[in-house]
Amino acid sequence: MCITNELERCWPWLAAAAARGRERGLTKVELGALLLAGRAMLWPGEDGALVTQCLITPEGQFLHCWLGGGSLRTLLALRPGVEAWGRAMGCEQASIDGRKGWDRMCRPLGYRRVGNELRKTL
């Protein structure tokens, strides 16, 4: 998989989430730099994609999903592999940056709202 080609293919799904992410948003070039530096991981699907990072915090090591877009079915299908990879990387918890509408979908998957995030023990 060529990261730059996959980012180009997946960007239309990720662009809206990237624009909401920070005060001025995150550009495709900035995301590409994070991916190429190994500071973020792109999880491409047929018609959707997720972006994650492993974060070390005072609460432990998190697999943090901070961008996602495209088909909900595809995003849900990516989740088990993403979570398994996080466990293999030593992450104890998963967290998702998501709007409150994600709560209903993620609650049956073991996630609970903690502040502005959804969290789950891996």
Tab-separated table of C-alpha atoms in Angstrom:
chain	number	residue	atom	x	y	z
A	1	MET	CA	0.000	0.000	0.000
A	2	CYS	CA	1.382	3.390	-0.972
A	3	ILE	CA	0.374	5.792	1.803
A	4	THR	CA	0.200	8.842	-0.450
A	5	ASN	CA	-1.994	7.058	-2.996
A	6	GLU	CA	-4.313	5.737	-0.287
A	7	LEU	CA	-4.533	9.148	1.364
A	8	GLU	CA	-5.454	10.691	-1.990
A	9	ARG	CA	-8.181	8.054	-2.467
A	10	CYS	CA	-9.500	8.375	1.091
A	11	TRP	CA	-9.241	12.143	1.544
A	12	PRO	CA	-12.774	12.884	0.283
A	13	TRP	CA	-14.134	10.801	3.183
A	14	LEU	CA	-11.760	12.315	5.767
A	15	ALA	CA	-11.837	15.976	4.711
A	16	ALA	CA	-14.937	17.000	6.677
A	17	ALA	CA	-13.660	15.406	9.905
A	18	ALA	CA	-10.215	16.932	9.358
A	19	ALA	CA	-11.753	20.380	8.924
A	20	ARG	CA	-13.554	20.069	12.295
A	21	GLY	CA	-10.545	18.715	14.151
A	22	ARG	CA	-8.563	21.778	15.146
A	23	GLU	CA	-9.020	25.515	15.285
A	24	ARG	CA	-8.004	25.862	11.642
A	25	GLY	CA	-8.486	22.276	10.563
A	26	LEU	CA	-5.994	19.739	9.272
A	27	THR	CA	-4.951	19.757	5.645
A	28	LYS	CA	-4.300	16.740	3.447
A	29	VAL	CA	-0.619	17.729	3.286
A	30	GLU	CA	-0.380	17.896	7.097
A	31	LEU	CA	-2.083	14.515	7.461
A	32	GLY	CA	0.204	13.046	4.812
A	33	ALA	CA	3.236	14.260	6.744
A	34	LEU	CA	1.940	12.626	9.952
A	35	LEU	CA	1.315	9.350	8.108
A	36	LEU	CA	4.723	9.329	6.407
A	37	ALA	CA	6.474	10.109	9.707
A	38	GLY	CA	4.696	7.183	11.377
A	39	ARG	CA	2.879	9.513	13.778
A	40	ALA	CA	-0.552	8.443	12.502
A	41	MET	CA	-1.971	5.301	10.896
A	42	LEU	CA	-4.408	5.260	7.976
A	43	TRP	CA	-6.956	2.453	7.903
A	44	PRO	CA	-8.429	2.498	4.389
A	45	GLY	CA	-11.529	0.570	3.455
A	46	GLU	CA	-13.407	0.149	0.207
A	47	ASP	CA	-15.570	3.203	0.806
A	48	GLY	CA	-14.405	4.706	4.081
A	49	ALA	CA	-11.331	5.253	6.223
A	50	LEU	CA	-10.121	5.841	9.776
A	51	VAL	CA	-6.994	7.542	11.116
A	52	THR	CA	-5.523	6.526	14.469
A	53	GLN	CA	-2.583	7.341	16.719
A	54	CYS	CA	-1.063	5.548	19.693
A	55	LEU	CA	-0.921	8.071	22.531
A	56	ILE	CA	0.797	7.757	25.895
A	57	THR	CA	-1.056	9.689	28.585
A	58	PRO	CA	-1.003	9.731	32.394
A	59	GLU	CA	-4.039	7.411	32.160
A	60	GLY	CA	-2.158	4.843	30.059
A	61	GLN	CA	-1.543	4.067	26.415
A	62	PHE	CA	-4.470	4.767	24.092
A	63	LEU	CA	-5.290	3.810	20.551
A	64	HIS	CA	-6.950	7.070	19.566
A	65	CYS	CA	-9.190	7.311	16.498
A	66	TRP	CA	-9.393	10.972	15.590
A	67	LEU	CA	-10.546	10.998	11.971
A	68	GLY	CA	-13.059	8.891	10.145
A	69	GLY	CA	-15.423	9.128	7.250
A	70	GLY	CA	-17.238	7.271	4.532
A	71	SER	CA	-19.584	4.325	4.817
A	72	LEU	CA	-20.632	3.529	8.377
A	73	ARG	CA	-20.680	-0.172	7.454
A	74	THR	CA	-17.026	0.078	6.351
A	75	LEU	CA	-15.983	1.972	9.487
A	76	LEU	CA	-17.613	-0.679	11.679
A	77	ALA	CA	-15.927	-3.453	9.676
A	78	LEU	CA	-12.509	-1.819	10.206
A	79	ARG	CA	-12.968	-1.573	13.992
A	80	PRO	CA	-12.019	-5.144	15.061
A	81	GLY	CA	-8.734	-5.052	13.148
A	82	VAL	CA	-7.909	-1.567	14.367
A	83	GLU	CA	-8.575	-2.558	17.985
A	84	ALA	CA	-6.527	-5.774	17.620
A	85	TRP	CA	-3.620	-3.749	16.213
A	86	GLY	CA	-3.906	-1.346	19.161
A	87	ARG	CA	-3.712	-4.222	21.642
A	88	ALA	CA	-0.661	-5.596	19.794
A	89	MET	CA	0.952	-2.156	20.086
A	90	GLY	CA	0.457	-2.179	23.865
A	91	CYS	CA	-2.596	0.066	24.051
A	92	GLU	CA	-4.797	-0.572	27.065
A	93	GLN	CA	-7.698	1.582	25.900
A	94	ALA	CA	-9.268	2.825	22.703
A	95	SER	CA	-10.660	6.315	22.376
A	96	ILE	CA	-12.671	7.976	19.648
A	97	ASP	CA	-13.007	11.678	18.952
A	98	GLY	CA	-16.604	11.799	17.950
A	99	ARG	CA	-19.736	13.827	18.029
A	100	LYS	CA	-22.434	12.773	20.468
A	101	GLY	CA	-24.323	10.982	17.694
A	102	TRP	CA	-21.652	8.268	17.776
A	103	ASP	CA	-22.615	7.326	21.354
A	104	ARG	CA	-25.656	5.289	20.322
A	105	MET	CA	-23.663	3.276	17.782
A	106	CYS	CA	-20.567	2.747	19.969
A	107	ARG	CA	-22.233	1.908	23.289
A	108	PRO	CA	-23.097	-1.685	22.229
A	109	LEU	CA	-19.441	-2.091	21.177
A	110	GLY	CA	-18.240	-1.389	24.720
A	111	TYR	CA	-17.530	2.343	24.447
A	112	ARG	CA	-18.664	4.915	26.998
A	113	ARG	CA	-18.545	8.710	26.908
A	114	VAL	CA	-15.746	10.300	28.957
A	115	GLY	CA	-15.729	14.056	28.419
A	116	ASN	CA	-15.482	14.701	24.685
A	117	GLU	CA	-14.360	11.167	23.828
A	118	LEU	CA	-15.718	7.673	23.667
A	119	ARG	CA	-13.511	5.143	25.480
A	120	LYS	CA	-13.237	1.392	25.721
A	121	THR	CA	-10.868	-0.927	27.564
A	122	LEU	CA	-8.968	-3.093	25.117
